[in-house]
PDB file of C-alpha atoms in Angstrom:
ATOM      1  CA  MET L  24      -5.876 -14.723 -29.994  1.00 39.00           C
ATOM      2  CA  THR L  25      -9.460 -14.169 -27.958  1.00 43.00           C
ATOM      3  CA  GLU L  26      -9.567 -16.517 -25.042  1.00 44.00           C
ATOM      4  CA  ASN L  27     -11.816 -18.866 -27.383  1.00 49.00           C
ATOM      5  CA  MET L  28      -9.521 -19.557 -29.004  1.00 64.00           C
ATOM      6  CA  GLN L  29      -7.110 -20.720 -26.377  1.00 75.00           C
ATOM      7  CA  GLU L  30      -6.975 -24.399 -25.166  1.00 91.00           C
ATOM      8  CA  ARG L  31      -7.955 -25.452 -22.095  1.00 92.00           C
ATOM      9  CA  CYS L  32      -7.854 -27.199 -19.256  1.00 95.00           C
ATOM     10  CA  THR L  33     -10.152 -28.075 -16.322  1.00 93.00           C
ATOM     11  CA  ILE L  34      -9.683 -29.140 -12.899  1.00 95.00           C
ATOM     12  CA  ASP L  35     -13.206 -30.248 -10.872  1.00 89.00           C
ATOM     13  CA  LEU L  36     -13.811 -31.513  -7.515  1.00 87.00           C
ATOM     14  CA  SER L  37     -13.224 -35.294  -8.875  1.00 90.00           C
ATOM     15  CA  ASN L  38      -9.344 -34.682  -8.619  1.00 94.00           C
ATOM     16  CA  PRO L  39      -7.661 -35.940  -5.795  1.00 94.00           C
ATOM     17  CA  PHE L  40      -5.117 -33.479  -5.499  1.00 97.00           C
ATOM     18  CA  TRP L  41      -6.868 -30.235  -5.734  1.00 96.00           C
ATOM     19  CA  LEU L  42      -9.585 -31.667  -3.398  1.00 94.00           C
ATOM     20  CA  HIS L  43      -6.771 -32.199  -1.056  1.00 96.00           C
ATOM     21  CA  TYR L  44      -5.175 -28.699  -1.578  1.00 97.00           C
ATOM     22  CA  LEU L  45      -8.258 -26.928  -1.044  1.00 95.00           C
ATOM     23  CA  SER L  46      -8.067 -29.138   2.426  1.00 95.00           C
ATOM     24  CA  LEU L  47      -5.055 -27.910   2.899  1.00 97.00           C
ATOM     25  CA  GLU L  48      -5.947 -24.102   2.250  1.00 96.00           C
ATOM     26  CA  LYS L  49      -8.265 -24.216   5.140  1.00 95.00           C
ATOM     27  CA  SER L  50      -5.707 -25.317   7.875  1.00 96.00           C
ATOM     28  CA  LEU L  51      -3.651 -22.196   6.292  1.00 96.00           C
ATOM     29  CA  LYS L  52      -7.133 -19.971   7.260  1.00 95.00           C
ATOM     30  CA  ASP L  53      -6.774 -22.348  10.813  1.00 95.00           C
ATOM     31  CA  ILE L  54      -3.072 -20.632  11.463  1.00 96.00           C
ATOM     32  CA  SER L  55      -4.452 -17.261  10.234  1.00 95.00           C
ATOM     33  CA  GLU L  56      -6.708 -16.838  13.490  1.00 94.00           C
ATOM     34  CA  TYR L  57      -3.724 -16.784  15.210  1.00 93.00           C
ATOM     35  CA  ILE L  58      -1.158 -15.421  13.631  1.00 94.00           C
ATOM     36  CA  ALA L  59      -1.006 -12.803  10.934  1.00 96.00           C
ATOM     37  CA  ILE L  60      -0.102 -14.066   6.876  1.00 97.00           C
ATOM     38  CA  ASN L  61       2.353 -11.354   6.467  1.00 96.00           C
ATOM     39  CA  GLU L  62       6.386 -10.607   6.321  1.00 96.00           C
ATOM     40  CA  ASP L  63       6.513  -9.138   9.725  1.00 96.00           C
ATOM     41  CA  ASN L  64       5.894 -12.920  10.943  1.00 97.00           C
ATOM     42  CA  SER L  65       8.118 -14.842   8.435  1.00 96.00           C
ATOM     43  CA  GLN L  66      10.335 -16.328  11.242  1.00 97.00           C
ATOM     44  CA  SER L  67       7.423 -17.188  13.428  1.00 97.00           C
ATOM     45  CA  TYR L  68       7.015 -20.875  13.980  1.00 96.00           C
ATOM     46  CA  SER L  69       4.769 -23.584  15.434  1.00 96.00           C
ATOM     47  CA  PHE L  70       4.151 -26.888  15.727  1.00 96.00           C
ATOM     48  CA  LYS L  71       0.733 -26.361  13.453  1.00 96.00           C
ATOM     49  CA  ASN L  72       3.001 -24.500  11.049  1.00 97.00           C
ATOM     50  CA  MET L  73       5.247 -27.917  11.252  1.00 97.00           C
ATOM     51  CA  GLN L  74       2.376 -30.195  10.642  1.00 97.00           C
ATOM     52  CA  LEU L  75       0.918 -28.131   8.092  1.00 98.00           C
ATOM     53  CA  TYR L  76       4.572 -27.710   6.021  1.00 98.00           C
ATOM     54  CA  PHE L  77       4.928 -31.723   6.807  1.00 98.00           C
ATOM     55  CA  ALA L  78       1.383 -32.637   5.117  1.00 98.00           C
ATOM     56  CA  ILE L  79       2.421 -29.969   2.090  1.00 98.00           C
ATOM     57  CA  CYS L  80       5.778 -30.914   1.364  1.00 97.00           C
ATOM     58  CA  THR L  81       4.748 -34.859   1.420  1.00 97.00           C
ATOM     59  CA  GLU L  82       2.025 -34.149  -0.923  1.00 98.00           C
ATOM     60  CA  ILE L  83       4.345 -31.871  -3.204  1.00 97.00           C
ATOM     61  CA  ASP L  84       6.576 -35.272  -3.351  1.00 96.00           C
ATOM     62  CA  SER L  85       3.628 -37.735  -4.437  1.00 97.00           C
ATOM     63  CA  ILE L  86       2.343 -34.863  -7.327  1.00 98.00           C
ATOM     64  CA  PHE L  87       5.834 -34.398  -8.793  1.00 97.00           C
ATOM     65  CA  LYS L  88       6.161 -38.276  -8.832  1.00 96.00           C
ATOM     66  CA  HIS L  89       2.698 -38.507 -10.723  1.00 97.00           C
ATOM     67  CA  ILE L  90       3.588 -35.828 -13.426  1.00 98.00           C
ATOM     68  CA  ARG L  91       6.701 -38.188 -14.155  1.00 97.00           C
ATOM     69  CA  ASP L  92       3.996 -41.216 -14.768  1.00 96.00           C
ATOM     70  CA  ASN L  93       1.751 -38.223 -16.307  1.00 97.00           C
ATOM     71  CA  LEU L  94       4.766 -37.795 -18.659  1.00 97.00           C
ATOM     72  CA  HIS L  95       5.988 -41.489 -19.104  1.00 96.00           C
ATOM     73  CA  LEU L  96       9.620 -41.083 -17.839  1.00 95.00           C
ATOM     74  CA  LYS L  97      11.912 -43.212 -17.316  1.00 90.00           C
ATOM     75  CA  LYS L  98      11.216 -45.192 -14.042  1.00 89.00           C
ATOM     76  CA  ILE L  99      13.483 -44.334 -11.184  1.00 89.00           C
ATOM     77  CA  GLU L 100      13.227 -46.020  -7.801  1.00 87.00           C
ATOM     78  CA  ARG L 101      14.305 -43.112  -5.793  1.00 87.00           C
ATOM     79  CA  PRO L 102      13.505 -39.927  -7.292  1.00 89.00           C
ATOM     80  CA  ASN L 103      14.432 -37.235  -5.604  1.00 90.00           C
ATOM     81  CA  ILE L 104      14.541 -33.619  -6.301  1.00 91.00           C
ATOM     82  CA  GLY L 105      17.078 -32.975  -8.073  1.00 90.00           C
ATOM     83  CA  HIS L 106      15.120 -35.721 -10.677  1.00 92.00           C
ATOM     84  CA  HIS L 107      11.950 -33.243 -10.439  1.00 93.00           C
ATOM     85  CA  ILE L 108      13.400 -30.445 -10.870  1.00 93.00           C
ATOM     86  CA  LYS L 109      15.302 -31.263 -13.799  1.00 92.00           C
ATOM     87  CA  MET L 110      12.154 -32.882 -15.533  1.00 95.00           C
ATOM     88  CA  ILE L 111      10.342 -29.615 -14.286  1.00 96.00           C
ATOM     89  CA  LYS L 112      13.126 -27.462 -15.933  1.00 95.00           C
ATOM     90  CA  ASP L 113      12.967 -30.258 -19.074  1.00 96.00           C
ATOM     91  CA  TYR L 114       9.048 -30.060 -19.681  1.00 97.00           C
ATOM     92  CA  PHE L 115       7.915 -26.604 -17.568  1.00 98.00           C
ATOM     93  CA  PRO L 116      10.527 -23.944 -17.392  1.00 96.00           C
ATOM     94  CA  LYS L 117       8.857 -20.923 -17.224  1.00 96.00           C
ATOM     95  CA  ILE L 118       7.162 -21.939 -14.145  1.00 96.00           C
ATOM     96  CA  GLU L 119      10.166 -20.212 -12.258  1.00 95.00           C
ATOM     97  CA  GLU L 120       9.007 -17.090 -13.361  1.00 96.00           C
ATOM     98  CA  THR L 121       5.236 -18.061 -12.278  1.00 97.00           C
ATOM     99  CA  ILE L 122       4.100 -15.391  -9.310  1.00 97.00           C
ATOM    100  CA  LEU L 123       1.720 -16.243  -6.933  1.00 97.00           C
ATOM    101  CA  THR L 124      -0.522 -13.397  -5.169  1.00 97.00           C
ATOM    102  CA  LEU L 125      -1.776 -14.559  -1.758  1.00 96.00           C
ATOM    103  CA  ASN L 126      -3.563 -12.512   0.855  1.00 94.00           C
ATOM    104  CA  ILE L 127      -5.517 -13.830   3.775  1.00 93.00           C
ATOM    105  CA  SER L 128      -4.680 -11.290   6.515  1.00 90.00           C
ATOM    106  CA  GLY L 129      -5.268  -8.032   4.348  1.00 92.00           C
ATOM    107  CA  PHE L 130      -1.295  -7.808   3.325  1.00 94.00           C
ATOM    108  CA  ASP L 131      -0.499  -8.650  -0.066  1.00 95.00           C
ATOM    109  CA  LEU L 132       2.688 -11.415  -0.706  1.00 97.00           C
ATOM    110  CA  ASP L 133       4.158 -13.111  -3.834  1.00 97.00           C
ATOM    111  CA  PHE L 134       5.885 -15.618  -4.727  1.00 97.00           C
ATOM    112  CA  GLN L 135       8.129 -17.453  -6.444  1.00 97.00           C
ATOM    113  CA  PRO L 136       8.547 -20.877  -5.161  1.00 96.00           C
ATOM    114  CA  PHE L 137      10.461 -22.173  -7.960  1.00 95.00           C
ATOM    115  CA  ARG L 138      12.821 -19.462  -8.582  1.00 93.00           C
ATOM    116  CA  ILE L 139      14.726 -20.885  -5.769  1.00 89.00           C
ATOM    117  CA  LEU L 140      15.350 -24.605  -6.506  1.00 89.00           C
ATOM    118  CA  PHE L 141      16.442 -23.775 -10.426  1.00 87.00           C
ATOM    119  CA  ASP L 142      18.976 -21.781  -9.190  1.00 82.00           C
ATOM    120  CA  ASN L 143      20.091 -24.607  -7.410  1.00 72.00           C
ATOM    121  CA  ALA L 144      19.924 -26.545 -10.595  1.00 62.00           C
ATOM    122  CA  ASN L 145      21.784 -24.187 -12.568  1.00 63.00           C
ATOM    123  CA  THR L 146      24.720 -23.876 -10.283  1.00 57.00           C
ATOM    124  CA  GLU L 147      24.934 -27.622 -10.753  1.00 51.00           C
ATOM    125  CA  LYS L 148      28.117 -28.933 -13.277  1.00 44.00           C
ATOM    126  CA  SER L 149      25.960 -31.612 -14.845  1.00 47.00           C
ATOM    127  CA  ASN L 150      22.447 -33.557 -15.017  1.00 53.00           C
ATOM    128  CA  GLU L 151      24.514 -36.343 -12.807  1.00 55.00           C
ATOM    129  CA  ASP L 152      25.049 -34.076 -10.449  1.00 55.00           C
ATOM    130  CA  VAL L 153      21.430 -32.247 -10.191  1.00 53.00           C
ATOM    131  CA  GLU L 154      20.078 -35.461 -10.024  1.00 54.00           C
ATOM    132  CA  LYS L 155      22.195 -36.755  -7.091  1.00 57.00           C
ATOM    133  CA  ASN L 156      21.478 -33.759  -5.432  1.00 55.00           C
ATOM    134  CA  SER L 157      18.401 -34.254  -2.944  1.00 52.00           C
ATOM    135  CA  ASN L 158      19.097 -31.444  -0.753  1.00 53.00           C
ATOM    136  CA  TYR L 159      18.363 -28.032  -2.626  1.00 67.00           C
ATOM    137  CA  GLU L 160      18.809 -24.782  -0.886  1.00 74.00           C
ATOM    138  CA  GLY L 161      15.832 -22.791   0.602  1.00 90.00           C
ATOM    139  CA  TRP L 162      12.409 -24.369   1.173  1.00 95.00           C
ATOM    140  CA  TRP L 163      12.752 -27.949   0.573  1.00 94.00           C
ATOM    141  CA  LYS L 164      16.126 -27.928   1.736  1.00 93.00           C
ATOM    142  CA  ASP L 165      14.465 -26.529   5.327  1.00 95.00           C
ATOM    143  CA  TYR L 166      11.704 -29.188   5.367  1.00 96.00           C
ATOM    144  CA  ASN L 167      14.433 -32.124   5.195  1.00 93.00           C
ATOM    145  CA  SER L 168      16.089 -30.718   8.205  1.00 94.00           C
ATOM    146  CA  VAL L 169      13.019 -30.397  10.525  1.00 96.00           C
ATOM    147  CA  LYS L 170      12.125 -33.947   9.174  1.00 94.00           C
ATOM    148  CA  HIS L 171      15.240 -35.777   9.937  1.00 93.00           C
ATOM    149  CA  GLN L 172      17.157 -33.340  12.808  1.00 94.00           C
ATOM    150  CA  ARG L 173      13.560 -31.514  14.206  1.00 94.00           C
ATOM    151  CA  LEU L 174      15.591 -30.673  17.489  1.00 93.00           C
ATOM    152  CA  GLU L 175      18.226 -28.776  15.712  1.00 94.00           C
ATOM    153  CA  ASN L 176      15.970 -27.394  13.354  1.00 95.00           C
ATOM    154  CA  PHE L 177      12.524 -26.593  14.974  1.00 97.00           C
ATOM    155  CA  LYS L 178      12.555 -22.772  13.773  1.00 97.00           C
ATOM    156  CA  LYS L 179      12.541 -23.561   9.925  1.00 96.00           C
ATOM    157  CA  ALA L 180       9.350 -24.648  10.229  1.00 97.00           C
ATOM    158  CA  ASN L 181       8.497 -20.875   9.620  1.00 97.00           C
ATOM    159  CA  LEU L 182       5.858 -19.607   7.660  1.00 98.00           C
ATOM    160  CA  ASP L 183       7.708 -18.335   5.158  1.00 97.00           C
ATOM    161  CA  ASN L 184       8.492 -21.825   4.784  1.00 97.00           C
ATOM    162  CA  LEU L 185       5.449 -22.997   5.030  1.00 98.00           C
ATOM    163  CA  LEU L 186       4.038 -20.336   2.276  1.00 98.00           C
ATOM    164  CA  ASN L 187       6.634 -20.767   0.070  1.00 97.00           C
ATOM    165  CA  SER L 188       5.812 -24.454  -0.230  1.00 98.00           C
ATOM    166  CA  PHE L 189       2.380 -24.239  -0.297  1.00 98.00           C
ATOM    167  CA  ALA L 190       2.571 -21.715  -3.481  1.00 98.00           C
ATOM    168  CA  ALA L 191       4.694 -24.607  -5.102  1.00 98.00           C
ATOM    169  CA  LEU L 192       2.180 -27.118  -4.412  1.00 98.00           C
ATOM    170  CA  HIS L 193      -0.258 -24.673  -6.077  1.00 98.00           C
ATOM    171  CA  ILE L 194       1.361 -24.313  -9.310  1.00 98.00           C
ATOM    172  CA  LEU L 195       2.412 -28.300  -9.391  1.00 98.00           C
ATOM    173  CA  ASN L 196      -1.799 -28.481  -9.054  1.00 98.00           C
ATOM    174  CA  LEU L 197      -1.783 -26.814 -12.179  1.00 98.00           C
ATOM    175  CA  VAL L 198       1.515 -28.618 -13.840  1.00 98.00           C
ATOM    176  CA  TYR L 199      -0.428 -31.810 -12.708  1.00 98.00           C
ATOM    177  CA  ALA L 200      -3.454 -31.172 -14.491  1.00 97.00           C
ATOM    178  CA  ILE L 201      -1.628 -30.408 -17.920  1.00 98.00           C
ATOM    179  CA  SER L 202       0.136 -32.918 -17.825  1.00 97.00           C
ATOM    180  CA  LEU L 203      -2.974 -35.583 -18.063  1.00 96.00           C
ATOM    181  CA  LYS L 204      -3.098 -34.302 -21.753  1.00 96.00           C
ATOM    182  CA  GLU L 205      -0.011 -34.760 -23.895  1.00 95.00           C
ATOM    183  CA  LYS L 206      -1.227 -32.144 -26.288  1.00 96.00           C
ATOM    184  CA  LEU L 207      -1.390 -29.717 -23.643  1.00 97.00           C
ATOM    185  CA  VAL L 208       2.157 -30.500 -22.479  1.00 97.00           C
ATOM    186  CA  LEU L 209       3.552 -28.278 -25.383  1.00 96.00           C
ATOM    187  CA  ILE L 210       1.775 -25.227 -24.808  1.00 97.00           C
ATOM    188  CA  TYR L 211       1.554 -25.271 -21.043  1.00 97.00           C
ATOM    189  CA  ASP L 212       2.302 -21.306 -21.104  1.00 96.00           C
ATOM    190  CA  THR L 213      -0.629 -20.630 -23.088  1.00 96.00           C
ATOM    191  CA  VAL L 214      -2.921 -22.825 -21.857  1.00 97.00           C
ATOM    192  CA  LEU L 215      -6.124 -21.716 -20.297  1.00 95.00           C
ATOM    193  CA  ILE L 216      -6.577 -23.738 -16.685  1.00 96.00           C
ATOM    194  CA  GLN L 217     -10.088 -23.327 -15.234  1.00 94.00           C
ATOM    195  CA  ALA L 218     -10.484 -24.877 -11.591  1.00 94.00           C
ATOM    196  CA  ASN L 219     -13.348 -25.317  -8.700  1.00 91.00           C
ATOM    197  CA  ALA L 220     -13.743 -22.477  -6.304  1.00 89.00           C
ATOM    198  CA  LEU L 221     -14.912 -22.930  -3.233  1.00 83.00           C
ATOM    199  CA  ARG L 222     -16.288 -19.835  -1.718  1.00 78.00           C
ATOM    200  CA  ASP L 223     -13.203 -17.506  -1.336  1.00 79.00           C
ATOM    201  CA  TYR L 224     -10.585 -20.706  -1.813  1.00 86.00           C
ATOM    202  CA  PRO L 225      -7.964 -21.370  -2.951  1.00 94.00           C
ATOM    203  CA  PHE L 226      -6.355 -18.260  -0.818  1.00 94.00           C
ATOM    204  CA  PHE L 227      -2.882 -18.717  -3.525  1.00 96.00           C
ATOM    205  CA  GLN L 228      -3.744 -17.387  -6.848  1.00 95.00           C
ATOM    206  CA  VAL L 229      -1.862 -17.423  -9.823  1.00 97.00           C
ATOM    207  CA  ARG L 230      -1.200 -13.350 -10.751  1.00 96.00           C
ATOM    208  CA  GLY L 231      -3.639 -12.558 -13.416  1.00 95.00           C
ATOM    209  CA  SER L 232      -5.894 -14.961 -12.295  1.00 95.00           C
ATOM    210  CA  GLU L 233      -9.915 -14.097 -11.999  1.00 91.00           C
ATOM    211  CA  VAL L 234     -12.933 -16.311 -10.451  1.00 87.00           C
ATOM    212  CA  ILE L 235     -14.967 -17.242 -13.545  1.00 82.00           C
ATOM    213  CA  ARG L 236     -18.984 -17.592 -12.549  1.00 75.00           C
ATOM    214  CA  TYR L 237     -20.870 -19.422 -14.918  1.00 70.00           C
ATOM    215  CA  VAL L 238     -24.576 -18.578 -15.062  1.00 59.00           C
ATOM    216  CA  GLY L 239     -27.162 -21.836 -14.881  1.00 57.00           C
ATOM    217  CA  GLY L 240     -25.538 -23.221 -12.082  1.00 59.00           C
ATOM    218  CA  GLY L 241     -22.241 -23.899 -13.367  1.00 66.00           C
ATOM    219  CA  GLY L 242     -20.388 -22.950 -10.620  1.00 77.00           C
ATOM    220  CA  ASP L 243     -17.239 -20.660  -9.455  1.00 86.00           C
ATOM    221  CA  TYR L 244     -13.724 -21.256 -11.471  1.00 91.00           C
ATOM    222  CA  TYR L 245     -10.844 -20.065 -10.698  1.00 94.00           C
ATOM    223  CA  GLY L 246      -8.826 -19.428 -14.039  1.00 95.00           C
ATOM    224  CA  CYS L 247      -5.364 -18.865 -14.438  1.00 96.00           C
ATOM    225  CA  TYR L 248      -2.232 -19.112 -17.138  1.00 97.00           C
ATOM    226  CA  LEU L 249       1.096 -20.076 -15.628  1.00 97.00           C
ATOM    227  CA  SER L 250       2.264 -17.742 -17.932  1.00 96.00           C
ATOM    228  CA  ASN L 251       1.023 -15.004 -15.407  1.00 96.00           C
ATOM    229  CA  LYS L 252      -0.916 -13.851 -18.248  1.00 94.00           C
ATOM    230  CA  HIS L 253      -4.271 -11.819 -17.482  1.00 94.00           C
ATOM    231  CA  ILE L 254      -7.167 -14.369 -18.354  1.00 90.00           C
ATOM    232  CA  TYR L 255      -8.958 -11.727 -20.580  1.00 87.00           C
ATOM    233  CA  SER L 256      -5.801 -10.380 -21.833  1.00 80.00           C
ATOM    234  CA  ALA L 257      -6.063 -10.075 -25.482  1.00 64.00           C
ATOM    235  CA  ASP L 258      -2.572 -10.594 -26.255  1.00 63.00           C
TER     236      ASP L 258
END
């Protein structure tokens, strides 16, 4: 199938989630002026890290709820991460394998932020157990630990958790855009997603993505597939 035959999904700057996401990336750029974004510094923590970590995970919780609404799922009074991951596993299971790349300080980094959450879900005995579990291991559990027991867990506001939560938010922005059109949900991993790009942003990018430049003042778009297929692949 050629690119021109693919279903497409466009994210422009009128999308408040994407606009906020790009703003959060600028805050990461500010942090990179003081600490190199690389594996050697993965356990580095700071108040700036914590502030951005909280902002990202708050946005993750919000966008999860909006995706649920777009899918017309049964209303839950207080949905938790267990409910959200069950939704993702039911409708967008392949994002467990979605790889994001980042190079902001001259170091190449890869992230699969949903793998650990899916692994947690797979260890539960039943759907009921999954939905009751609001404290999954990894970056989401650490976020709650810092939020509720900051004095004991400040060190968990580290660069590794920050970057994994950032990668998760990036993917959820793409999923949210697809969830707006019911016909795209069924083929989500084959949809070419095109999002407005601003200069060097986004820093996080799905592996296989490219910046698409349209002539005649069309602007720059970041194009990707959630399947990590290269956007110019003929397969």
